[in-house]
Amino acid sequence: MAENIEARHPGPREALLQLIADTAPAMLAYFDAHTWRCRFANAHYARNFGIAPGDAIGKTVQEIVGEATWQLIASNVERGLRGEQVRYERAVPQPNGPPRHIETLLLPHVEDGVLQGTVVQVTDISRHYYASQQLRDSEERMRKFAEVTTEAIVMHRNGLILDGNEALSRLTGHAVSTLIGCHVLDYLSPEFRIYALQHMRSGREDRFDAAILHRDGHRIPVEVEAKTMPSQDGPYRIVLVRDTTQRHQAQERLDFLARHDQLTQLPNRAGLNQMLRQALSQAGLHQRTLAVLSIDLDHFKTINESLGHHAGDLLLCEVAQRLRASVPAHDLVARLGGDEFVVVFTDNPCPQAAHSLASHLQRTIEAPCCIEGTHLVVSPCMGIAMFPGDGQSPEELMNHAETALQLAKDSGRRNLQFYTPLLASRAADLLTQELMLRQALENGEFELHYQPQTFADDGRLAGFEALVRWRHPQRGLVLPGEFIGFAEARGLISAIDRWVLREACRQMRQWQDEGLTPVAIAVNLSALEFRQRDMAREVAQVLQDTGLDARWLHIELTESTLMHTSGPVHDTLLALRQLGVGLALDDFGTGYSSLASLRRHPIDRIKIDRSFIADVPASTDDTAIVTAIVQMGHSLHLDIVAEGVETHEQLALLRGLGCGMIQGYLVARPLPASQARAWLARQSAHTVTDS
Ligand code: C2E
Ligand code: CA
Ligand code: CA
């Protein structure tokens, strides 16, 4: 090659060589080792220094590149011309635009051990230079970003950790330096390792949830996102690990809220459904029974409305606590809303066991409680459905327990009812009954009967108690025992009582207008609606409309009306007293009223419940109770009426005790208006004598 290059007058081969060299994209030149002068240069090389290719021949490097450039490269060129292989890069400023970057390679040409010359190869590496600079820049940016971000970042190749940031060290509890070289999966909670490995191997870049193991052993939920990055040493993965503890906690809180009742913290309907479904599948698996108990508090609405919602809430919490504390932890207790609770007995109960467990809960709920200084007693109604007999699914069992509950409620307060398939049809019957009762109100199918109340000593008529009857188109006369409880449960009692009050007052006034001796009329008002309405105003209105003087009207309340010592009930009683209306406490002895509550309220009369009268004087216990009630009544200056007096012995005893008035079949049964009128007409002459 040296010979060819040396040829001063190029032949065809040299011309071809020149052509090839000129066509090559590189800049090529050859310098003689002895003279340090150019012996060959291709067109690119010459053009790069602004001269014609032929003009380079015979020139020194210094002459070709010019003085300024020579200063920059002289040391490299001299080393090259002395036989060293040299490689150097330099920037070549451009008049417009960024500088070009060129790389120069000086290769010694040695023949038979003697240095002949130096081949110069200059390559424009601008593109490569700028690309790698960009990479350096982006790596720098990445490093800075990794430092400041709170998200943990780890870089690994094939799982082996290359680097990580401070946040990674915080998240794992290991210093970054100890992490390097370890396998990323070692820091992942075991259950996520296989998935993470597949994710990594397939080069996926989508997010996934996992958990990492902190050095101290606790699991931290994280979200992982990885990207594959190209690099000269082979692609690596850069992984973002985001601590999702807070998100998880928020999610758990949301899940809890969705499944629990906020007030009592018990599971709500959704929570119960889920738990019941699990309990059912367990029970099914082991062939065990379950009892689903639906619970509803009697007259809760009234408590809520008379004492306020806050007190109502406290009461619900109290009931929730009692229920939860009364059953084992594995039994379910839930609140479906309002005053509706569900308890599920899971200990393989037979119906008898379910019954006694339910009765126990009933007593637990009924124990008096004190809400904001007010002593309250609530009684529950309960409906029970058994698994597997009464249903297989949560929905079916709950529906059937609720059907049973509805029937329990319709039969009055404090009831417990098992579901039977017959109930479903009875439920339909009851719906018809409700419809009929509503129609009865519209069609005026109610009528009043009047039962005389007489003075015990001389038998004079003191007054009547108005007792409602339903003149049923098919069944004839229906007694209140059959529909009052039902009417209370279905919200119809208010309308009935309103009618009774007005009709009784109207009748009394009419008899007075007819010239009959005025006597008192006692009207029963349900505890339930008594508290819901402004009774005092309503009574005043009725008295005004009918023209009856207030002193002839007595209102009979039950003890449950007095359950609340404060608030609207008490105010209403005072207002009624103010009107001049008498207030009688009905069925005395069967409820919870204490002496104290009698004193607190403006009651002027008590009616001894007929259950105490029935067995006197034979029963010494009952005789003692009746004696005590009468004496207590005297000391409190209350009028006393004994109910259900049927025999002369009873009358004699009551008279002996000094009981003021009696009411009962001995005197008369409740009488239709016409017969009562006759009674009234005869009253001055009439006496009941103890023959
Ligand atoms: P109550 O207020 O205790 O009424 C007395 C009940 O005892 C009446 O039953 C009456 O017929 C019955 N009775 C009276 N004397 C005797 C007797 O010597 N022996 C026996 N075994 N029973 C006697 P009735 O009329 O069936 O009423 C039952 C209950 O229905 C009443 O009990 C009362 O709580 C309720 N009630 C009646 N009318 C109304 C009304 O207009 N409104 C409301 N809210 N309840 C009413
Ligand atoms: Ca009564
Ligand atoms: Ca009574």
XYZ file of C-alpha atoms and ligand atoms in Angstrom:
739
model
C 0.000 0.000 0.000
C 2.937 2.287 0.797
C 4.195 1.915 -2.772
C 0.848 2.697 -4.234
C 0.406 5.671 -2.069
C 3.941 6.779 -2.899
C 3.242 6.813 -6.650
C 3.460 10.422 -7.805
C 1.686 9.781 -11.037
C -1.229 7.593 -10.194
C -2.020 4.687 -12.485
C -5.490 3.147 -12.999
C -5.275 1.212 -9.692
C -4.346 4.317 -7.769
C -7.140 6.210 -9.472
C -9.581 3.505 -8.386
C -8.219 3.646 -4.871
C -8.595 7.411 -4.840
C -12.147 7.043 -6.078
C -13.025 4.580 -3.316
C -11.338 6.724 -0.702
C -13.157 9.813 -1.963
C -16.474 8.015 -1.829
C -15.994 6.821 1.757
C -17.874 8.991 4.256
C -14.807 9.228 6.514
C -11.949 11.719 6.178
C -8.764 9.872 5.398
C -5.155 11.006 5.062
C -1.655 9.550 5.237
C 1.387 11.340 6.632
C 4.971 10.287 6.116
C 6.786 9.305 9.310
C 10.048 10.867 8.199
C 9.000 14.118 6.572
C 5.713 14.494 8.582
C 4.172 15.592 5.291
C 0.906 14.506 3.733
C 1.243 11.789 1.129
C -2.477 11.075 0.645
C -5.772 12.757 1.449
C -9.261 11.938 0.261
C -11.674 14.562 -0.890
C -13.543 14.657 2.437
C -10.388 15.294 4.395
C -9.236 18.129 2.143
C -12.657 19.703 1.999
C -12.891 19.606 5.796
C -9.905 21.975 5.907
C -11.056 24.048 3.012
C -8.532 22.949 0.354
C -8.606 20.987 -2.887
C -7.692 17.300 -2.468
C -4.499 17.594 -4.546
C -3.315 20.631 -2.616
C -2.934 18.678 0.638
C -0.148 16.490 -0.721
C 3.279 17.518 0.537
C 1.884 19.767 3.246
C 2.466 19.362 6.987
C -0.497 18.942 9.347
C 0.142 22.405 10.659
C -0.084 23.829 7.121
C -3.291 21.947 6.374
C -5.240 22.660 9.589
C -4.019 26.180 10.182
C -2.287 27.638 13.217
C -5.248 27.902 15.586
C -6.287 24.266 15.207
C -2.681 23.123 15.280
C -2.325 24.558 18.783
C -5.191 22.342 19.923
C -4.029 19.098 18.386
C -0.233 19.401 18.133
C 0.583 17.146 21.070
C -1.738 14.398 19.813
C -0.386 14.643 16.240
C 3.219 14.525 17.367
C 2.560 11.394 19.424
C 0.891 9.816 16.394
C 3.675 10.633 14.003
C 6.111 9.092 16.426
C 4.319 5.785 16.063
C 1.718 5.814 18.875
C -1.903 4.936 18.231
C -3.850 7.983 19.297
C -7.500 8.739 19.570
C -8.875 12.123 20.454
C -12.082 14.075 20.220
C -12.617 17.751 19.802
C -15.366 20.231 19.173
C -15.291 22.257 15.968
C -17.160 25.537 16.352
C -19.623 26.258 13.570
C -20.551 29.754 12.413
C -24.216 28.956 12.891
C -25.474 26.191 15.147
C -23.903 24.006 17.742
C -20.301 22.831 17.313
C -19.521 19.638 15.435
C -17.815 16.902 17.350
C -15.123 14.988 15.552
C -13.054 12.033 16.525
C -9.570 11.577 15.131
C -7.784 8.262 14.986
C -4.073 8.122 14.270
C -2.919 4.635 13.252
C 0.801 3.922 12.831
C 1.828 2.216 9.552
C 4.727 -0.129 10.285
C 6.531 -2.309 7.775
C 9.239 -4.821 8.706
C 9.302 -3.283 12.151
C 10.009 0.169 10.769
C 7.539 3.038 11.176
C 6.571 4.259 7.700
C 3.799 6.733 8.322
C 0.505 7.446 10.056
C -3.003 6.879 8.735
C -5.356 9.627 9.843
C -9.045 8.911 10.095
C -11.366 11.700 11.140
C -15.017 10.878 11.915
C -17.849 13.271 12.567
C -19.400 11.931 15.781
C -21.765 14.855 16.364
C -24.881 12.722 16.233
C -23.555 10.157 18.623
C -22.119 12.854 20.861
C -25.376 14.739 21.155
C -27.383 11.552 21.666
C -25.201 10.407 24.516
C -25.199 13.869 25.988
C -28.950 13.746 25.997
C -28.763 10.439 27.778
C -26.342 11.880 30.324
C -28.664 14.820 30.841
C -31.702 12.643 31.296
C -29.852 10.400 33.714
C -28.875 13.462 35.668
C -32.441 14.672 35.661
C -33.606 11.266 36.769
C -31.093 11.197 39.592
C -32.239 14.588 40.824
C -35.872 13.596 40.514
C -35.257 10.353 42.381
C -33.672 12.328 45.181
C -36.545 14.667 45.719
C -39.508 12.375 45.142
C -41.214 10.763 48.117
C -41.925 7.692 46.041
C -39.475 4.892 46.311
C -37.545 4.202 43.134
C -35.492 1.127 42.474
C -33.536 0.225 39.361
C -32.716 -3.348 38.645
C -31.479 -5.495 35.845
C -32.997 -8.964 35.758
C -34.073 -8.474 39.334
C -30.688 -7.490 40.733
C -30.857 -4.071 42.295
C -28.616 -1.503 40.619
C -29.636 1.556 42.528
C -32.402 3.146 44.555
C -33.300 6.408 46.197
C -33.667 7.554 49.764
C -37.399 6.924 49.751
C -36.697 3.291 48.921
C -34.473 3.057 51.928
C -37.193 4.607 54.106
C -39.811 2.238 52.757
C -37.773 -0.919 53.235
C -35.763 0.053 56.276
C -32.545 -0.918 54.483
C -29.786 1.465 53.394
C -29.577 1.759 49.609
C -25.993 0.524 49.730
C -27.085 -2.768 51.283
C -29.887 -3.151 48.770
C -27.612 -2.914 45.749
C -26.865 -6.323 44.330
C -29.774 -7.973 46.154
C -32.818 -9.350 44.389
C -35.839 -7.043 44.264
C -38.297 -9.848 44.921
C -36.698 -10.544 48.284
C -38.290 -7.369 49.582
C -41.749 -8.210 48.330
C -44.303 -9.985 50.489
C -44.157 -13.670 49.383
C -47.706 -13.856 48.014
C -46.853 -11.259 45.363
C -43.533 -12.671 44.213
C -44.730 -14.970 41.456
C -46.925 -12.319 39.953
C -44.178 -9.709 40.157
C -41.707 -12.072 38.532
C -44.039 -12.727 35.591
C -44.728 -9.037 35.314
C -41.008 -8.310 35.223
C -40.145 -11.082 32.775
C -42.822 -10.121 30.304
C -41.626 -6.525 30.462
C -45.076 -5.262 31.361
C -45.394 -1.659 32.361
C -48.861 -1.547 33.933
C -49.404 -0.886 37.604
C -50.123 -3.560 40.168
C -50.799 -3.730 43.889
C -48.446 -5.582 46.148
C -46.964 -5.339 49.607
C -43.404 -5.015 50.637
C -41.797 -6.366 53.760
C -40.179 -3.767 55.920
C -36.983 -4.699 57.711
C -38.862 -4.772 61.012
C -41.252 -7.355 59.578
C -44.415 -5.330 58.941
C -46.132 -5.346 55.603
C -46.643 -2.125 53.715
C -49.233 -2.092 50.945
C -47.786 -0.554 47.816
C -48.575 0.159 44.223
C -45.831 -0.818 41.794
C -45.158 0.589 38.372
C -42.157 -0.439 36.286
C -40.664 0.747 32.997
C -38.043 -0.948 30.917
C -35.162 1.387 30.033
C -32.666 0.774 27.255
C -29.017 1.047 28.085
C -25.684 0.065 26.615
C -25.296 -2.716 29.142
C -28.651 -4.162 28.311
C -32.119 -2.981 29.321
C -32.856 -2.389 32.974
C -36.082 -1.757 34.854
C -36.889 1.353 36.755
C -39.595 0.695 39.325
C -41.740 3.172 41.212
C -43.031 1.864 44.515
C -45.792 3.933 46.045
C -46.842 3.455 49.678
C -50.623 2.995 49.623
C -51.139 2.570 53.362
C -53.257 5.690 53.578
C -55.298 4.771 50.540
C -55.835 1.323 52.033
C -56.861 2.757 55.346
C -59.260 5.119 53.637
C -60.609 2.229 51.606
C -60.997 0.078 54.691
C -62.764 2.933 56.421
C -65.074 3.327 53.434
C -65.748 -0.397 53.381
C -66.486 -0.288 57.076
C -68.835 2.662 56.632
C -70.629 0.943 53.796
C -71.238 -2.104 55.954
C -71.904 -0.549 59.318
C -74.481 1.608 60.927
C -72.900 4.888 61.899
C -74.872 5.378 65.076
C -74.346 2.030 66.796
C -71.349 0.772 64.807
C -73.215 -2.483 64.344
C -73.281 -4.034 60.857
C -76.036 -2.561 58.704
C -78.192 -4.447 56.218
C -75.364 -4.825 53.695
C -72.945 -5.943 56.408
C -75.448 -8.381 57.833
C -76.207 -9.811 54.414
C -72.565 -10.559 53.821
C -71.981 -12.055 57.268
C -75.195 -14.017 57.196
C -74.278 -15.466 53.816
C -70.986 -16.726 55.260
C -72.677 -18.048 58.378
C -75.240 -19.852 56.217
C -72.654 -21.518 54.048
C -70.817 -22.693 57.175
C -74.023 -23.936 58.740
C -74.998 -25.684 55.507
C -71.606 -27.358 55.327
C -71.780 -28.729 58.856
C -75.528 -29.370 58.792
C -76.184 -26.953 61.616
C -79.194 -24.759 62.270
C -79.358 -20.981 62.590
C -82.000 -18.697 64.018
C -82.579 -15.270 62.513
C -84.260 -12.965 64.989
C -85.851 -9.758 63.809
C -86.392 -7.231 66.590
C -88.451 -4.059 66.731
C -88.903 -1.792 69.735
C -92.466 -1.041 70.763
C -93.434 2.596 70.419
C -89.918 3.720 69.624
C -91.290 6.393 67.337
C -93.158 7.910 70.236
C -90.048 8.041 72.397
C -88.185 9.645 69.547
C -90.832 12.258 69.044
C -91.507 13.025 72.673
C -87.958 13.007 74.052
C -86.180 14.159 70.932
C -83.993 12.414 68.420
C -80.904 12.696 70.550
C -82.507 10.694 73.328
C -83.813 8.264 70.713
C -80.276 7.802 69.418
C -78.947 7.179 72.903
C -81.649 4.597 73.483
C -80.763 2.810 70.242
C -77.102 2.747 71.252
C -78.053 1.352 74.635
C -80.132 -1.397 73.027
C -77.338 -2.137 70.556
C -74.875 -2.482 73.399
C -77.133 -4.730 75.404
C -77.771 -6.993 72.438
C -74.095 -7.221 71.562
C -73.145 -7.942 75.165
C -75.809 -10.626 75.566
C -74.769 -12.960 72.779
C -71.452 -14.685 72.065
C -69.028 -12.915 69.752
C -69.679 -15.329 66.878
C -73.399 -14.579 66.852
C -74.408 -11.694 64.603
C -75.998 -8.488 65.791
C -77.010 -5.843 63.258
C -79.123 -2.737 63.018
C -81.099 -2.412 59.818
C -82.215 1.128 60.497
C -84.719 2.851 62.740
C -85.450 0.636 65.709
C -85.043 -2.550 63.709
C -82.360 -4.937 64.913
C -81.403 -8.431 63.817
C -79.655 -11.072 65.891
C -78.517 -14.364 64.415
C -77.964 -17.280 66.775
C -75.322 -19.496 65.220
C -74.865 -22.186 67.878
C -77.011 -24.791 66.153
C -80.162 -23.824 68.083
C -83.341 -25.885 68.064
C -86.565 -23.814 68.045
C -86.911 -24.155 71.837
C -83.365 -22.927 72.340
C -83.987 -20.042 69.926
C -87.102 -19.189 71.909
C -85.323 -19.106 75.231
C -82.403 -17.119 73.785
C -84.882 -14.643 72.333
C -86.756 -14.400 75.635
C -83.488 -13.701 77.348
C -82.795 -10.855 74.903
C -86.317 -9.591 75.479
C -85.670 -9.317 79.217
C -82.313 -7.706 78.562
C -83.921 -5.010 76.463
C -86.721 -4.497 78.961
C -84.457 -3.770 81.901
C -85.059 -0.085 82.731
C -82.508 2.339 81.405
C -81.755 5.942 82.111
C -81.496 8.260 79.139
C -80.460 11.794 80.006
C -82.020 11.530 83.430
C -85.257 9.989 82.148
C -86.057 6.446 83.185
C -87.302 4.493 80.226
C -88.597 1.015 79.728
C -88.822 -0.337 76.214
C -90.222 -3.651 75.216
C -89.376 -5.405 71.978
C -91.373 -7.475 69.534
C -89.531 -10.320 67.870
C -89.927 -12.534 64.846
C -87.860 -15.678 64.353
C -87.039 -17.625 61.193
C -85.006 -20.831 61.363
C -82.416 -22.130 58.929
C -82.755 -24.388 57.079
C -86.467 -24.949 57.732
C -87.750 -21.440 56.977
C -85.383 -20.445 54.197
C -82.003 -20.956 52.583
C -80.812 -17.507 51.581
C -80.176 -14.449 53.761
C -82.940 -12.609 51.933
C -85.495 -15.359 52.413
C -84.679 -15.798 56.102
C -84.740 -12.074 56.794
C -88.032 -11.693 54.942
C -89.592 -14.490 56.921
C -88.239 -13.209 60.231
C -89.754 -9.845 59.327
C -93.101 -11.397 58.440
C -93.096 -13.101 61.841
C -92.127 -9.793 63.472
C -94.966 -7.964 61.746
C -97.401 -10.486 63.143
C -95.868 -10.221 66.580
C -96.370 -6.453 66.411
C -99.929 -6.750 65.217
C -100.762 -8.953 68.168
C -99.757 -6.209 70.584
C -96.666 -5.251 72.468
C -93.844 -7.475 73.717
C -94.563 -10.424 71.486
C -92.431 -13.169 70.066
C -93.518 -15.013 66.961
C -91.976 -17.863 64.978
C -92.318 -17.891 61.239
C -94.580 -20.576 59.833
C -95.677 -20.875 56.222
C -99.204 -20.159 57.481
C -98.046 -16.721 58.579
C -97.565 -15.668 55.018
C -101.257 -16.178 54.374
C -102.111 -14.622 57.712
C -100.050 -11.644 56.698
C -102.260 -11.336 53.654
C -105.326 -11.639 55.909
C -103.998 -8.855 58.058
C -103.589 -6.646 55.086
C -107.242 -7.186 54.353
C -107.997 -6.443 57.983
C -106.058 -3.202 57.821
C -107.997 -2.217 54.729
C -111.259 -3.084 56.435
C -110.326 -1.090 59.530
C -109.579 1.930 57.359
C -112.922 1.469 55.646
C -114.612 1.123 59.028
C -113.310 4.564 59.931
C -114.655 6.022 56.705
C -117.986 4.206 56.881
C -118.589 5.009 60.556
C -118.689 1.377 61.629
C -117.529 2.178 65.157
C -119.871 2.681 68.044
C -119.518 3.389 71.718
C -120.730 1.310 74.606
C -120.914 2.828 78.057
C -120.015 0.964 81.207
C -121.305 2.492 84.440
C -118.948 3.395 87.266
C -120.670 3.586 90.630
C -119.807 4.716 94.137
C -118.854 1.682 96.205
C -120.745 2.725 99.333
C -124.184 3.627 97.992
C -124.167 2.430 94.375
C -124.969 5.833 92.920
C -123.877 6.340 89.327
C -120.618 8.287 89.189
C -120.184 8.152 85.441
C -119.521 5.972 82.396
C -116.460 4.645 80.664
C -116.770 4.884 76.890
C -115.600 1.651 75.235
C -115.346 1.388 71.514
C -116.822 -1.431 69.402
C -116.606 -2.214 65.752
C -119.894 -3.058 64.069
C -118.311 -5.365 61.491
C -120.546 -5.889 58.420
C -119.939 -9.659 58.442
C -118.724 -10.497 61.924
C -121.100 -8.378 63.918
C -119.846 -6.650 67.056
C -116.050 -6.838 67.392
C -114.472 -6.051 70.784
C -111.526 -3.638 71.035
C -109.146 -6.399 72.180
C -109.207 -7.633 68.601
C -108.342 -4.400 66.867
C -106.837 -1.814 69.252
C -103.358 -3.399 69.294
C -103.533 -3.850 65.549
C -104.707 -0.272 65.066
C -101.779 0.948 67.176
C -99.331 -1.085 65.120
C -100.740 0.208 61.840
C -101.045 3.818 62.893
C -104.843 3.841 62.885
C -105.396 4.346 66.606
C -105.220 8.100 66.430
C -108.200 8.381 64.152
C -110.198 5.942 66.248
C -109.446 7.740 69.523
C -110.258 11.079 67.992
C -113.644 9.791 66.945
C -114.291 8.210 70.357
C -113.425 11.416 72.202
C -115.729 13.527 70.106
C -118.567 11.018 70.103
C -118.407 10.493 73.897
C -118.451 14.236 74.584
C -121.228 14.794 72.093
C -123.323 12.040 73.677
C -122.847 13.360 77.198
C -123.775 16.868 76.179
C -126.819 15.546 74.370
C -128.008 13.655 77.459
C -127.462 16.745 79.558
C -129.469 18.759 77.052
C -132.219 16.191 77.357
C -132.378 17.052 81.036
C -130.654 13.989 82.425
C -128.416 14.332 85.466
C -124.894 15.217 84.369
C -122.318 12.496 85.037
C -118.696 12.041 84.071
C -117.548 10.245 80.938
C -114.176 8.455 80.867
C -112.406 8.127 77.549
C -109.386 5.904 76.836
C -106.493 7.446 74.964
C -103.713 5.291 73.617
C -100.287 5.956 75.103
C -98.898 5.822 71.621
C -100.673 8.670 69.947
C -101.203 10.616 73.143
C -97.599 11.748 72.871
C -97.707 12.495 69.214
C -100.488 15.021 69.243
C -101.147 18.218 71.022
C -103.870 16.487 73.015
C -104.620 19.441 75.260
C -105.492 21.655 72.330
C -107.456 18.933 70.642
C -109.433 18.153 73.796
C -110.152 21.846 74.346
C -111.422 22.052 70.776
C -113.689 19.026 71.181
C -115.087 20.392 74.445
C -115.762 23.692 72.805
C -117.342 22.100 69.695
C -119.587 19.768 71.713
C -120.295 22.236 74.500
C -119.416 19.765 77.248
C -118.011 21.204 80.437
C -114.458 20.007 81.084
C -115.226 18.728 84.569
C -117.396 15.926 83.091
C -114.553 14.523 81.051
C -111.998 12.049 82.378
C -109.148 10.816 80.305
C -107.788 7.343 81.007
C -104.094 6.924 80.383
C -102.025 3.813 80.692
C -98.831 3.701 82.660
C -96.697 3.609 79.546
C -97.909 7.127 78.814
C -96.171 8.203 81.997
C -92.939 6.479 81.088
C -91.455 9.873 80.490
C -91.292 12.167 83.436
C -90.404 15.233 81.482
C -91.042 16.859 78.151
C -94.201 17.175 76.141
C -96.163 14.439 77.914
C -95.889 16.135 81.256
C -96.739 19.507 79.733
C -99.772 18.031 78.025
C -100.989 16.516 81.276
C -100.604 19.845 83.028
C -102.464 21.606 80.245
C -105.318 19.084 80.425
C -105.474 19.518 84.188
C -105.579 23.244 83.578
C -108.597 22.761 81.345
C -110.341 21.021 84.221
C -110.265 17.566 82.647
C -109.821 14.609 85.033
C -106.846 12.298 84.534
C -107.131 8.629 85.461
C -104.327 6.103 85.453
C -105.729 2.931 83.884
C -104.734 -0.687 84.553
C -102.821 0.396 87.625
C -100.343 -2.168 88.918
C -99.527 -3.814 85.602
C -96.918 -1.338 84.449
C -93.887 0.293 85.878
C -95.271 3.459 87.370
C -93.897 4.157 90.745
C -95.300 6.163 93.572
C -92.870 8.873 92.621
C -94.236 9.129 89.093
C -97.778 9.344 90.489
C -96.733 12.288 92.592
C -94.956 14.013 89.777
C -97.886 13.934 87.394
C -101.209 15.672 87.862
C -103.142 12.389 88.128
C -106.311 12.503 90.174
C -107.597 8.960 89.844
C -106.223 5.438 89.633
C -108.007 2.377 88.310
C -106.913 -0.872 89.938
C -106.397 -3.398 87.159
C -108.966 -6.112 87.072
C -106.303 -8.834 87.275
C -105.826 -7.867 90.940
C -109.554 -7.836 91.606
C -110.299 -11.187 89.966
C -109.012 -13.364 92.846
C -109.887 -11.303 95.878
C -110.648 -11.976 98.557
C -109.536 -15.617 98.038
C -105.951 -14.717 97.118
C -104.182 -13.216 100.112
C -101.408 -11.828 97.890
C -103.848 -9.962 95.663
C -105.815 -8.794 98.703
C -102.601 -7.371 100.145
C -101.812 -5.624 96.860
C -105.299 -4.147 96.525
C -105.165 -3.022 100.168
C -101.801 -1.341 99.590
C -102.997 0.404 96.430
C -106.105 1.747 98.125
C -104.125 3.001 101.115
C -101.531 4.577 98.885
C -104.292 6.235 96.880
C -105.756 7.670 100.045
C -102.476 9.087 101.207
C -101.974 10.726 97.806
C -105.582 11.992 97.824
C -106.453 10.104 94.656
C -109.856 8.744 93.682
C -109.784 4.989 93.304
C -111.806 2.882 90.892
C -111.702 -0.902 91.084
C -112.148 -2.516 87.675
C -113.665 -5.878 86.843
C -115.779 -6.221 89.943
C -117.949 -9.273 89.349
C -118.915 -10.558 92.773
C -120.469 -9.269 95.953
C -117.457 -10.589 97.901
C -115.204 -8.361 95.876
C -117.470 -5.426 96.425
C -117.638 -6.067 100.187
C -113.863 -6.177 100.435
C -113.418 -2.986 98.406
C -116.015 -1.205 100.407
C -114.317 -2.322 103.625
C -111.004 -0.964 102.341
C -112.602 2.350 101.507
C -112.259 2.068 97.719
C -114.342 4.893 96.314
C -115.758 3.546 93.050
C -116.302 0.271 91.275
C -116.799 -0.787 87.677
C -117.633 -4.276 86.534
C -120.162 -6.820 85.433
C -121.610 -6.847 88.952
C -122.938 -3.381 88.222
C -123.343 -3.648 84.467
C -121.628 -4.691 81.291
C -120.721 -1.986 78.793
C -124.096 -0.888 77.415
C -125.173 0.467 74.052
C -126.100 4.151 74.168
C -129.835 3.576 74.459
C -129.467 1.289 77.492
C -126.901 3.580 79.075
C -129.360 6.427 78.691
C -131.970 4.377 80.518
C -129.454 3.759 83.285
C -128.797 7.428 83.560
C -132.486 8.160 83.721
C -132.924 5.763 86.592
C -129.682 6.702 88.307
C -131.093 8.735 91.144
C -133.263 5.884 92.242
C -130.805 3.074 91.445
C -128.413 1.520 93.953
C -126.371 -1.664 94.030
C -126.843 -3.317 97.357
C -124.788 -6.043 98.934
C -127.497 -8.512 99.569
P -109.923 -1.020 79.709
O -109.697 0.422 79.522
O -109.288 -1.673 80.894
O -111.448 -1.260 79.701
C -112.104 -2.109 80.557
C -112.317 -3.414 79.938
O -112.730 -4.321 80.931
C -113.450 -3.380 78.903
O -113.158 -4.312 77.899
C -114.608 -3.890 79.686
O -115.627 -4.486 78.889
C -113.962 -4.910 80.551
N -114.702 -5.172 81.765
C -115.439 -4.319 82.476
N -115.972 -4.900 83.566
C -115.547 -6.187 83.538
C -115.750 -7.308 84.384
O -116.417 -7.246 85.388
N -115.137 -8.457 84.059
C -114.382 -8.571 82.943
N -113.813 -9.744 82.675
N -114.165 -7.533 82.092
C -114.752 -6.349 82.406
P -113.274 -3.900 76.408
O -114.448 -3.049 76.156
O -113.164 -5.178 75.621
O -112.025 -3.040 76.184
C -110.773 -3.601 76.241
C -109.717 -2.565 76.204
O -109.688 -1.886 74.955
C -109.897 -1.445 77.210
O -109.433 -1.836 78.453
C -109.093 -0.348 76.635
O -107.742 -0.506 76.993
C -109.240 -0.577 75.161
N -110.199 0.371 74.615
C -111.576 0.333 74.623
N -112.049 1.435 74.016
C -110.989 2.181 73.640
C -110.858 3.444 72.983
O -111.831 4.145 72.632
N -109.594 3.900 72.756
C -108.511 3.178 73.160
N -107.319 3.669 72.912
N -108.610 2.016 73.785
C -109.843 1.510 74.028
Ca -110.087 2.167 80.525
Ca -108.516 -0.809 82.618
